[in-house]
């Protein structure tokens, strides 16, 4: 099996275009056209993780955090990143990272946290804008079903829990081909009037190219009349954080104990316990302080995330409880999330979870 097949699956799940502008997800080191012996799944790439990969005979590391995050001008042998790069290349280890693109989907990092603490009715906390387009195409009535089916198969018309969504209206199309044309309907040099259907569908931007190819392949016309409009609509399936509800509300201290045990936490840094009961919960794996206002707007009882600075805790303003559980601790179960998806898709390939604790923060 080629590494490319694994990469294609991961990118169909969390497309690289969904990552934040500062991020560096994707193939970090190596060649995706090489064969994959087996793969090691980790949160971070360290020298110990590369040594572990070599020891078990794997040649692919799938990480959440990119090893190379900022631009490199030199590769020496003193900084830990330099050492990892040199060792990976020397031992022909390929490294792939799936970072904020996996954060920004409803079935990604936050889904695993939500499962661990038992959240229902999950939805994106802060949906992204400008990730959708509207595709409009004109089709002869007799080919409506064929073109519609091709668009739907390519991922057009998906809205939340619904698919094959479109709006159709009826009209007449006119055209006249020149001497070089080869129309499927009519004769060159003569204006034709054809009963047509106008199909309008929403398409995620990263699926637009495949939708256009499918549409053109299914369309009978030599020249297809269509147009694409950018939309500022919020995409309810893409964005930062997740909000949901507990099946049954819990007393605050009981919930914090539940959180500690379900996420295997040693400590929780939190603000004043201004709520007696917890029902509505906002979460964000990794650094999530930028989502505090979104959690407040949604009237969450508690916001679970990490990397809050001292002064940011004051911004809870006695309206919400902030629970900072640690960056590593909030994302470590992403390894299980990736393992579940990859193992089900590639049953004949060995995927292993790294046994290395890569958390750089230690507790006494």
Coordinates of N, CA and C in Angstrom, one line a residue, residues 4-206:
X4 N 0.4 7.4 -0.1 CA -0.6 8.2 -0.8 C -2.0 7.8 -0.5
X5 N -2.3 6.5 -0.4 CA -3.7 6.1 -0.1 C -4.1 6.5 1.3
X6 N -3.2 6.4 2.2 CA -3.5 6.8 3.6 C -3.7 8.4 3.6
X7 N -2.8 9.1 3.0 CA -3.0 10.5 2.9 C -4.3 10.9 2.3
X8 N -4.6 10.3 1.2 CA -5.9 10.6 0.5 C -7.1 10.4 1.4
X9 N -7.1 9.3 2.2 CA -8.1 9.1 3.2 C -8.2 10.2 4.2
X10 N -7.0 10.5 4.8 CA -7.0 11.6 5.8 C -7.5 12.9 5.3
X11 N -7.1 13.2 4.0 CA -7.5 14.5 3.5 C -8.9 14.5 3.0
X12 N -9.5 13.4 2.8 CA -11.0 13.3 2.5 C -11.8 13.5 3.8
X13 N -11.2 13.2 4.9 CA -11.8 13.4 6.2 C -11.6 14.9 6.6
X14 N -10.4 15.3 6.6 CA -10.1 16.7 7.0 C -9.2 17.4 6.0
X15 N -9.8 18.0 5.0 CA -9.1 18.5 3.9 C -8.1 19.6 4.3
X16 N -6.9 19.6 3.7 CA -5.8 20.6 4.0 C -6.3 22.0 4.0
X17 N -7.2 22.3 3.1 CA -7.7 23.7 2.9 C -8.4 24.2 4.2
X18 N -8.8 23.3 5.1 CA -9.5 23.7 6.3 C -8.6 24.1 7.4
X19 N -7.3 24.0 7.2 CA -6.3 24.3 8.3 C -6.2 25.9 8.3
X20 N -5.8 26.3 9.5 CA -5.6 27.8 9.7 C -4.4 28.3 8.9
X21 N -4.4 29.6 8.6 CA -3.3 30.1 7.7 C -1.9 30.0 8.3
X22 N -1.8 29.9 9.7 CA -0.5 29.8 10.3 C 0.0 28.4 10.4
X23 N -0.9 27.4 10.0 CA -0.6 26.0 10.2 C 0.3 25.4 9.1
X24 N 0.8 24.2 9.4 CA 1.6 23.5 8.4 C 1.3 22.0 8.3
X25 N 0.0 21.7 8.2 CA -0.4 20.3 8.1 C 0.0 19.8 6.7
X26 N 0.0 18.4 6.6 CA 0.3 17.8 5.4 C 1.6 17.0 5.5
X27 N 2.1 16.6 4.3 CA 3.4 15.8 4.3 C 4.5 16.7 4.7
X28 N 5.1 16.4 5.9 CA 6.1 17.2 6.5 C 7.5 16.7 6.0
X29 N 7.7 15.4 6.0 CA 9.0 14.8 5.5 C 8.6 13.6 4.7
X30 N 9.3 13.4 3.6 CA 9.1 12.1 2.9 C 8.4 12.2 1.5
X31 N 8.0 11.0 1.1 CA 7.4 10.8 -0.3 C 6.2 10.0 -0.1
X32 N 5.0 10.6 -0.4 CA 3.8 9.8 -0.3 C 3.6 8.7 -1.3
X33 N 4.5 8.7 -2.3 CA 4.4 7.6 -3.3 C 5.1 6.4 -2.9
X34 N 5.8 6.4 -1.8 CA 6.5 5.2 -1.3 C 5.5 4.2 -0.6
X35 N 5.9 3.0 -0.5 CA 5.1 2.0 0.1 C 5.1 2.2 1.6
X36 N 4.0 1.8 2.3 CA 3.9 1.9 3.7 C 4.0 0.6 4.3
X37 N 5.0 0.4 5.2 CA 5.2 -0.9 6.0 C 4.1 -1.0 7.1
X38 N 4.1 0.0 7.9 CA 3.1 0.2 9.0 C 3.2 1.6 9.4
X39 N 2.3 2.1 10.3 CA 2.3 3.5 10.7 C 2.2 3.6 12.2
X40 N 2.9 4.6 12.7 CA 2.8 4.9 14.1 C 2.0 6.3 14.3
X41 N 1.0 6.3 15.2 CA 0.2 7.5 15.4 C 0.6 8.1 16.7
X42 N 0.9 9.4 16.7 CA 1.4 10.2 17.8 C 0.8 11.6 17.9
X43 N 0.8 12.2 19.0 CA 0.4 13.6 19.1 C 1.5 14.5 18.6
X44 N 2.7 14.2 19.1 CA 3.9 15.0 18.7 C 5.0 14.2 18.1
X45 N 5.8 14.8 17.3 CA 7.0 14.1 16.8 C 8.2 14.5 17.7
X46 N 8.8 13.6 18.3 CA 10.1 13.8 19.1 C 11.1 12.8 18.7
X47 N 12.3 12.9 19.1 CA 13.4 11.9 18.8 C 13.0 10.6 19.3
X48 N 12.4 10.5 20.5 CA 11.9 9.3 21.1 C 10.9 8.6 20.3
X49 N 10.0 9.4 19.7 CA 8.9 8.8 18.8 C 9.6 8.3 17.5
X50 N 10.6 9.0 17.0 CA 11.2 8.5 15.8 C 12.0 7.2 16.1
X51 N 12.6 7.1 17.3 CA 13.3 5.9 17.7 C 12.3 4.7 17.9
X52 N 11.2 5.0 18.4 CA 10.1 4.0 18.5 C 9.7 3.5 17.2
X53 N 9.5 4.4 16.2 CA 9.1 4.1 14.9 C 10.1 3.2 14.2
X54 N 11.4 3.5 14.4 CA 12.5 2.6 13.9 C 12.5 1.3 14.5
X55 N 12.3 1.2 15.8 CA 12.3 0.0 16.6 C 11.2 -1.0 16.2
X56 N 10.0 -0.5 15.8 CA 8.9 -1.4 15.4 C 8.9 -1.6 13.9
X57 N 9.8 -1.1 13.2 CA 9.9 -1.3 11.8 C 8.9 -0.6 10.9
X58 N 8.4 0.5 11.4 CA 7.5 1.4 10.7 C 8.2 2.4 9.8
X59 N 7.6 2.9 8.8 CA 8.2 4.0 8.0 C 7.3 5.2 7.8
X60 N 6.2 5.3 8.6 CA 5.3 6.4 8.5 C 4.9 6.8 9.9
X61 N 5.0 8.1 10.2 CA 4.5 8.7 11.4 C 3.3 9.6 11.1
X62 N 2.2 9.4 11.7 CA 1.0 10.2 11.5 C 0.8 11.0 12.8
X63 N 1.1 12.3 12.8 CA 1.1 13.1 14.0 C -0.1 14.2 13.9
X64 N -0.5 14.6 15.1 CA -1.4 15.8 15.1 C -0.7 17.1 14.9
X65 N 0.4 17.3 15.7 CA 1.1 18.5 15.7 C 2.3 18.4 14.6
X66 N 2.4 19.4 13.7 CA 3.5 19.3 12.7 C 4.8 19.5 13.4
X67 N 5.8 18.7 12.9 CA 7.2 18.8 13.4 C 7.8 20.1 13.0
X68 N 7.6 20.5 11.7 CA 8.0 21.8 11.2 C 6.9 22.7 11.2
X69 N 6.9 23.7 12.1 CA 5.7 24.6 12.2 C 6.0 25.9 11.7
X70 N 7.2 26.4 11.9 CA 7.7 27.7 11.3 C 8.7 27.5 10.3
X71 N 9.0 28.5 9.5 CA 10.0 28.4 8.4 C 11.4 28.0 9.0
X72 N 12.1 27.2 8.3 CA 13.5 26.8 8.6 C 14.4 27.4 7.6
X73 N 15.5 28.0 8.1 CA 16.6 28.5 7.2 C 17.8 27.6 7.3
X74 N 18.0 26.9 8.4 CA 19.1 26.0 8.5 C 18.7 24.8 9.2
X75 N 19.3 23.7 9.0 CA 19.1 22.4 9.7 C 20.4 22.0 10.4
X76 N 20.6 22.3 11.7 CA 21.8 22.0 12.4 C 21.7 20.7 13.1
X77 N 22.3 20.6 14.3 CA 22.2 19.4 15.1 C 22.1 19.7 16.6
X78 N 21.6 20.9 16.9 CA 21.5 21.3 18.3 C 20.0 21.4 18.7
X79 N 19.2 22.0 17.9 CA 17.8 22.2 18.3 C 17.0 20.8 18.1
X80 N 16.1 20.6 18.9 CA 15.4 19.3 18.9 C 14.7 19.0 17.6
X81 N 14.2 20.1 16.9 CA 13.5 19.9 15.6 C 14.5 19.5 14.6
X82 N 15.7 20.1 14.6 CA 16.8 19.7 13.7 C 17.2 18.3 13.8
X83 N 17.3 17.8 15.1 CA 17.7 16.5 15.3 C 16.6 15.5 14.8
X84 N 15.4 15.8 15.0 CA 14.3 15.0 14.5 C 14.3 14.9 13.0
X85 N 14.5 16.0 12.3 CA 14.5 16.0 10.8 C 15.7 15.2 10.3
X86 N 16.9 15.3 10.9 CA 18.0 14.6 10.4 C 17.8 13.1 10.6
X87 N 17.3 12.7 11.8 CA 17.1 11.3 12.1 C 16.0 10.7 11.2
X88 N 14.9 11.4 11.0 CA 13.9 10.9 10.1 C 14.4 10.7 8.7
X89 N 15.1 11.6 8.2 CA 15.6 11.5 6.8 C 16.6 10.3 6.7
X90 N 17.5 10.3 7.7 CA 18.6 9.2 7.7 C 17.9 7.8 7.7
X91 N 16.8 7.7 8.4 CA 16.2 6.3 8.5 C 15.0 6.2 7.6
X92 N 14.8 7.1 6.7 CA 13.8 7.0 5.7 C 12.4 6.9 6.3
X93 N 12.2 7.8 7.3 CA 10.9 7.9 8.0 C 10.1 9.0 7.4
X94 N 8.9 8.7 7.0 CA 7.9 9.7 6.4 C 7.1 10.2 7.5
X95 N 6.8 11.5 7.5 CA 6.0 12.2 8.6 C 4.9 13.0 8.0
X96 N 3.7 12.7 8.4 CA 2.5 13.4 8.0 C 1.8 14.0 9.2
X97 N 1.3 15.3 9.1 CA 0.6 16.0 10.2 C -0.8 16.4 9.8
X98 N -1.7 16.1 10.7 CA -3.1 16.5 10.4 C -3.5 17.3 11.7
X99 N -3.5 18.7 11.5 CA -3.5 19.5 12.7 C -4.8 20.3 12.8
X100 N -4.8 21.6 12.4 CA -6.0 22.4 12.6 C -7.1 22.1 11.6
X101 N -6.8 21.4 10.5 CA -7.9 20.9 9.7 C -8.7 19.8 10.4
X102 N -8.0 19.1 11.3 CA -8.8 18.1 12.1 C -9.5 18.7 13.2
X103 N -8.9 19.9 13.7 CA -9.6 20.7 14.7 C -10.9 21.3 14.2
X104 N -10.9 21.6 12.9 CA -12.0 22.5 12.3 C -13.1 21.7 11.7
X105 N -13.3 20.4 12.1 CA -14.4 19.7 11.6 C -15.2 19.0 12.8
X106 N -16.5 18.8 12.5 CA -17.3 18.3 13.6 C -16.9 16.9 14.0
X107 N -16.3 16.1 13.1 CA -15.9 14.7 13.4 C -14.5 14.6 13.8
X108 N -13.9 15.7 14.2 CA -12.4 15.7 14.5 C -12.1 15.7 15.9
X109 N -11.1 16.4 16.3 CA -10.5 16.4 17.7 C -11.5 16.6 18.8
X110 N -12.4 17.5 18.6 CA -13.4 17.8 19.7 C -14.4 16.7 19.8
X111 N -14.6 16.0 18.7 CA -15.6 14.9 18.8 C -15.2 13.9 19.9
X112 N -13.8 13.6 19.9 CA -13.3 12.6 20.8 C -13.5 13.1 22.3
X113 N -13.2 14.4 22.5 CA -13.4 14.9 23.8 C -14.9 14.8 24.2
X114 N -15.8 15.2 23.3 CA -17.2 15.2 23.6 C -17.7 13.7 23.9
X115 N -17.1 12.8 23.2 CA -17.4 11.4 23.5 C -17.0 11.0 24.9
X116 N -15.8 11.4 25.3 CA -15.2 11.0 26.6 C -16.1 11.6 27.7
X117 N -16.6 12.8 27.6 CA -17.3 13.4 28.7 C -18.8 13.2 28.5
X118 N -19.3 12.6 27.4 CA -20.7 12.3 27.2 C -21.6 13.4 26.8
X119 N -21.1 14.2 25.8 CA -22.0 15.3 25.3 C -22.9 14.8 24.2
X120 N -24.1 15.3 24.2 CA -25.1 15.0 23.1 C -25.4 16.3 22.4
X121 N -26.1 16.2 21.3 CA -26.5 17.4 20.5 C -25.3 18.3 20.1
X122 N -24.2 17.7 19.7 CA -23.0 18.4 19.4 C -23.1 19.2 18.1
X123 N -22.5 20.4 18.2 CA -22.5 21.3 17.0 C -21.2 22.2 17.1
X124 N -20.8 22.8 16.0 CA -19.7 23.7 16.0 C -19.9 24.9 16.9
X125 N -19.0 25.2 17.7 CA -19.1 26.4 18.6 C -19.0 27.7 17.8
X126 N -18.0 27.8 16.9 CA -17.8 29.0 16.1 C -17.7 28.6 14.6
X127 N -18.8 28.5 13.9 CA -18.7 28.1 12.5 C -17.9 29.1 11.7
X128 N -17.3 28.6 10.6 CA -16.5 29.4 9.7 C -17.4 30.0 8.6
X129 N -17.1 31.2 8.2 CA -17.7 31.8 7.0 C -16.8 31.6 5.8
X130 N -17.5 31.8 4.6 CA -16.8 31.8 3.3 C -16.1 30.5 3.0
X131 N -16.7 29.4 3.4 CA -16.1 28.1 3.0 C -17.1 27.4 2.0
X132 N -18.1 28.1 1.6 CA -19.1 27.5 0.7 C -19.2 28.4 -0.5
X133 N -19.6 27.7 -1.6 CA -20.0 28.4 -2.9 C -21.3 27.9 -3.3
X134 N -22.0 28.7 -4.2 CA -23.2 28.2 -4.8 C -22.9 28.0 -6.3
X135 N -23.2 26.8 -6.7 CA -22.9 26.4 -8.1 C -24.3 26.3 -8.8
X136 N -24.4 27.1 -9.9 CA -25.6 27.1 -10.7 C -25.3 26.6 -12.1
X137 N -26.1 25.6 -12.6 CA -25.9 25.1 -14.0 C -27.2 24.9 -14.7
X138 N -27.2 25.1 -16.0 CA -28.4 25.0 -16.8 C -28.3 23.7 -17.6
X139 N -29.4 22.9 -17.5 CA -29.3 21.5 -18.1 C -30.6 21.2 -18.9
X140 N -30.5 20.6 -20.1 CA -31.7 20.2 -20.8 C -32.6 19.3 -19.9
X141 N -33.9 19.4 -19.9 CA -34.8 18.7 -19.0 C -34.5 17.2 -19.1
X142 N -34.2 16.7 -20.2 CA -34.1 15.2 -20.4 C -32.8 14.7 -19.7
X143 N -31.9 15.6 -19.3 CA -30.6 15.2 -18.7 C -30.6 15.6 -17.2
X144 N -31.7 16.1 -16.7 CA -31.7 16.6 -15.3 C -31.2 15.6 -14.3
X145 N -31.7 14.4 -14.3 CA -31.4 13.4 -13.3 C -30.0 13.0 -13.4
X146 N -29.5 12.9 -14.6 CA -28.1 12.4 -14.8 C -27.1 13.4 -14.3
X147 N -27.3 14.7 -14.5 CA -26.4 15.7 -14.1 C -26.5 15.9 -12.6
X148 N -27.8 15.9 -12.1 CA -28.0 16.1 -10.6 C -27.3 14.9 -9.9
X149 N -27.5 13.7 -10.3 CA -26.8 12.6 -9.7 C -25.3 12.7 -9.6
X150 N -24.7 13.2 -10.7 CA -23.3 13.4 -10.8 C -22.8 14.4 -9.8
X151 N -23.6 15.5 -9.7 CA -23.2 16.5 -8.7 C -23.3 16.0 -7.3
X152 N -24.4 15.3 -7.0 CA -24.6 14.8 -5.6 C -23.5 13.8 -5.2
X153 N -23.1 12.9 -6.2 CA -22.1 11.9 -6.0 C -20.8 12.6 -5.7
X154 N -20.5 13.8 -6.2 CA -19.3 14.5 -6.0 C -19.3 15.3 -4.8
X155 N -20.3 15.3 -4.0 CA -20.4 16.0 -2.7 C -21.1 17.3 -2.8
X156 N -21.7 17.7 -3.9 CA -22.5 18.9 -3.9 C -23.8 18.6 -3.3
X157 N -24.4 19.7 -2.7 CA -25.8 19.5 -2.2 C -25.8 18.9 -0.8
X158 N -24.7 18.9 -0.1 CA -24.7 18.4 1.3 C -24.9 19.6 2.3
X159 N -25.9 19.5 3.1 CA -26.2 20.5 4.1 C -26.5 19.8 5.5
X160 N -25.5 19.9 6.4 CA -25.7 19.2 7.7 C -26.0 17.8 7.6
X161 N -27.2 17.4 8.1 CA -27.6 16.0 8.1 C -28.3 15.6 6.9
X162 N -28.3 16.5 5.9 CA -29.1 16.2 4.6 C -28.1 16.2 3.5
X163 N -28.4 15.4 2.5 CA -27.7 15.5 1.2 C -28.7 15.5 0.0
X164 N -28.1 15.6 -1.2 CA -28.9 15.8 -2.4 C -29.9 17.0 -2.3
X165 N -29.4 18.0 -1.7 CA -30.2 19.3 -1.6 C -29.9 20.2 -2.8
X166 N -31.0 20.6 -3.4 CA -30.8 21.5 -4.6 C -32.1 22.4 -4.7
X167 N -32.0 23.4 -5.5 CA -33.2 24.2 -5.9 C -33.2 24.1 -7.5
X168 N -34.4 23.8 -8.0 CA -34.5 23.7 -9.4 C -35.7 24.6 -9.9
X169 N -35.4 25.3 -11.0 CA -36.4 26.1 -11.7 C -36.3 25.8 -13.2
X170 N -37.4 26.2 -13.9 CA -37.6 25.9 -15.3 C -37.5 27.1 -16.2
X171 N -37.0 27.0 -17.4 CA -36.9 28.1 -18.3 C -36.5 27.6 -19.7
X172 N -36.1 28.5 -20.5 CA -35.7 28.2 -21.9 C -34.3 28.7 -22.1
X173 N -33.5 27.9 -22.7 CA -32.1 28.3 -23.1 C -32.0 28.5 -24.6
X174 N -31.2 29.5 -25.0 CA -31.0 29.7 -26.4 C -29.5 29.6 -26.7
X175 N -29.1 29.1 -27.9 CA -27.7 29.1 -28.3 C -27.6 28.9 -29.8
X176 N -26.5 29.3 -30.4 CA -26.3 29.1 -31.8 C -24.8 28.8 -32.0
X177 N -24.5 27.6 -32.5 CA -23.1 27.2 -32.7 C -22.5 27.8 -34.0
X178 N -21.2 28.0 -34.0 CA -20.6 28.4 -35.2 C -20.2 27.1 -36.1
X179 N -19.4 27.4 -37.1 CA -19.1 26.2 -38.0 C -18.2 25.2 -37.4
X180 N -17.5 25.6 -36.3 CA -16.5 24.7 -35.7 C -17.2 23.9 -34.5
X181 N -18.5 24.3 -34.3 CA -19.2 23.6 -33.1 C -19.7 22.2 -33.5
X182 N -20.0 21.4 -32.5 CA -20.6 20.1 -32.7 C -21.6 19.9 -31.6
X183 N -22.8 20.6 -31.7 CA -23.8 20.6 -30.7 C -24.5 19.2 -30.6
X184 N -24.8 18.8 -29.3 CA -25.5 17.6 -29.1 C -27.0 17.8 -29.5
X185 N -27.4 19.0 -29.4 CA -28.8 19.4 -29.8 C -28.7 20.5 -30.8
X186 N -29.4 20.3 -31.9 CA -29.5 21.4 -32.9 C -28.4 21.3 -34.0
X187 N -28.4 22.4 -34.8 CA -27.5 22.4 -36.0 C -26.7 23.7 -35.9
X188 N -25.3 23.6 -36.3 CA -24.5 24.8 -36.3 C -25.1 25.9 -37.2
X189 N -25.1 27.1 -36.8 CA -25.6 28.2 -37.6 C -27.0 28.5 -37.3
X190 N -27.7 27.7 -36.6 CA -29.2 27.9 -36.4 C -29.4 28.1 -34.9
X191 N -30.1 29.2 -34.5 CA -30.4 29.4 -33.1 C -31.4 28.4 -32.6
X192 N -31.0 27.7 -31.5 CA -31.9 26.7 -30.9 C -32.5 27.3 -29.6
X193 N -33.7 26.8 -29.3 CA -34.4 27.1 -28.1 C -34.8 25.8 -27.4
X194 N -34.2 25.6 -26.2 CA -34.3 24.3 -25.6 C -34.9 24.5 -24.2
X195 N -35.9 23.7 -23.8 CA -36.4 23.7 -22.4 C -35.3 23.2 -21.5
X196 N -35.0 24.0 -20.5 CA -33.9 23.7 -19.6 C -34.4 23.8 -18.1
X197 N -33.6 23.1 -17.3 CA -33.7 23.3 -15.8 C -32.5 24.0 -15.3
X198 N -32.7 24.9 -14.3 CA -31.6 25.5 -13.6 C -31.5 24.8 -12.3
X199 N -30.3 24.3 -12.1 CA -30.0 23.6 -10.8 C -29.0 24.5 -10.0
X200 N -29.4 24.7 -8.7 CA -28.5 25.4 -7.8 C -28.2 24.5 -6.6
X201 N -26.9 24.4 -6.3 CA -26.5 23.6 -5.2 C -25.4 24.3 -4.4
X202 N -25.4 24.0 -3.1 CA -24.2 24.5 -2.2 C -23.1 23.4 -2.3
X203 N -21.9 24.0 -2.4 CA -20.7 23.1 -2.5 C -19.6 23.6 -1.6
X204 N -19.0 22.7 -0.8 CA -17.9 23.1 0.0 C -16.7 23.5 -0.9
X205 N -16.0 24.6 -0.6 CA -15.0 25.1 -1.6 C -14.0 24.0 -1.9
X206 N -13.6 23.2 -1.0 CA -12.6 22.2 -1.3 C -13.1 21.0 -2.2

